[in-house]
Amino acid sequence: MKAFARFILYTLLGWKIIGNFPKDLKKYVIIAAPHTHWLDFPLGVLTKYATGTTINYIGKASLFKPPFGFIFKLLGGAPVNRNESTNKVQAIVDVFNNREKFILALSPEGTKKFIEPWKTGFYYIAKGANVPVVMGTLDFGNKQVKISEPYYLSDDIEKDFEHFYNYFKGVKGKLPKNFNL
């Protein structure tokens, strides 16, 4: 699967991956941005398989319904009902705490539309699970996925978000109007 994903990503689509996901860490949160188009998902899946990294994600519950919902689960997904008033952050922190290995990728925007400022769920998940954040760009302007070194959160949310925003500054999403840092 790794060779097939690399062939599609590198040869057919002309993308490149800069950096690597940490091999020495068993748990972390990946924030992938910008999320501006449905093509971000297959690009993320190709990156997952091309790097040989076991990555999980969450998605809106409607994606996981028949007839094709099993595909999203097979690709490492878990459904989230966005209409329920449950504590999703704590539920995901519990998953981190109950597993020996868990890598969660999500979009800090939480949607394909323009969002400013970013949602904070990923931050509180990482904070609550005491895991670092790895940033991954989906840069359609340069046709590259850039993967950062792990970033360990401080106790200053403004400083941490400034670090995140600076990392993604200048990155072009598939629909640039939906992302502006």
mmCIF file of N, CA, C and O in Angstrom, residues 7 10 20 25 33 36 44 85 96 134 138 144 155 164:
data_model
loop_
_atom_site.group_PDB
_atom_site.id
_atom_site.type_symbol
_atom_site.label_atom_id
_atom_site.label_comp_id
_atom_site.label_asym_id
_atom_site.label_seq_id
_atom_site.Cartn_x
_atom_site.Cartn_y
_atom_site.Cartn_z
ATOM 1 N N PHE A 7 3.338 6.248 -5.333
ATOM 2 C CA PHE A 7 3.241 6.386 -6.792
ATOM 3 C C PHE A 7 2.158 7.401 -7.160
ATOM 4 O O PHE A 7 2.384 8.291 -7.984
ATOM 5 N N TYR A 10 3.303 11.065 -5.500
ATOM 6 C CA TYR A 10 4.515 11.671 -6.061
ATOM 7 C C TYR A 10 4.511 11.700 -7.596
ATOM 8 O O TYR A 10 4.781 12.729 -8.205
ATOM 9 N N ASN A 20 8.916 14.411 8.339
ATOM 10 C CA ASN A 20 8.414 13.081 8.681
ATOM 11 C C ASN A 20 7.569 13.143 9.938
ATOM 12 O O ASN A 20 7.821 13.965 10.814
ATOM 13 N N LEU A 25 7.416 8.707 18.826
ATOM 14 C CA LEU A 25 6.263 9.055 19.668
ATOM 15 C C LEU A 25 5.088 8.139 19.354
ATOM 16 O O LEU A 25 4.778 7.887 18.190
ATOM 17 N N ALA A 33 -3.786 21.671 7.847
ATOM 18 C CA ALA A 33 -4.450 22.878 7.360
ATOM 19 C C ALA A 33 -3.749 23.345 6.087
ATOM 20 O O ALA A 33 -2.590 23.006 5.860
ATOM 21 N N THR A 36 -9.858 23.323 2.976
ATOM 22 C CA THR A 36 -10.713 24.195 2.172
ATOM 23 C C THR A 36 -11.542 23.455 1.138
ATOM 24 O O THR A 36 -12.384 24.056 0.480
ATOM 25 N N GLY A 44 -4.812 13.638 2.435
ATOM 26 C CA GLY A 44 -4.396 13.184 3.764
ATOM 27 C C GLY A 44 -4.263 11.673 3.836
ATOM 28 O O GLY A 44 -3.319 11.154 4.440
ATOM 29 N N SER A 85 -24.721 17.276 22.662
ATOM 30 C CA SER A 85 -24.023 18.173 23.594
ATOM 31 C C SER A 85 -23.159 17.366 24.568
ATOM 32 O O SER A 85 -23.197 17.581 25.761
ATOM 33 N N PHE A 96 -7.110 8.673 24.074
ATOM 34 C CA PHE A 96 -5.653 8.778 24.199
ATOM 35 C C PHE A 96 -5.173 8.058 25.460
ATOM 36 O O PHE A 96 -4.191 7.316 25.415
ATOM 37 N N VAL A 134 1.667 17.993 16.106
ATOM 38 C CA VAL A 134 2.467 17.984 14.887
ATOM 39 C C VAL A 134 1.635 18.692 13.826
ATOM 40 O O VAL A 134 0.453 18.410 13.671
ATOM 41 N N LEU A 138 -1.282 21.418 3.923
ATOM 42 C CA LEU A 138 -1.850 20.905 2.683
ATOM 43 C C LEU A 138 -1.718 22.049 1.681
ATOM 44 O O LEU A 138 -2.672 22.769 1.417
ATOM 45 N N GLN A 144 2.808 20.476 -1.860
ATOM 46 C CA GLN A 144 3.589 19.792 -0.842
ATOM 47 C C GLN A 144 2.832 19.677 0.473
ATOM 48 O O GLN A 144 2.042 20.537 0.824
ATOM 49 N N ASP A 155 1.767 26.814 28.709
ATOM 50 C CA ASP A 155 0.555 27.171 29.454
ATOM 51 C C ASP A 155 -0.006 28.501 28.960
ATOM 52 O O ASP A 155 -0.815 29.123 29.644
ATOM 53 N N PHE A 164 1.324 28.228 15.873
ATOM 54 C CA PHE A 164 0.590 27.488 14.845
ATOM 55 C C PHE A 164 0.316 28.373 13.631
ATOM 56 O O PHE A 164 0.571 27.973 12.495
#
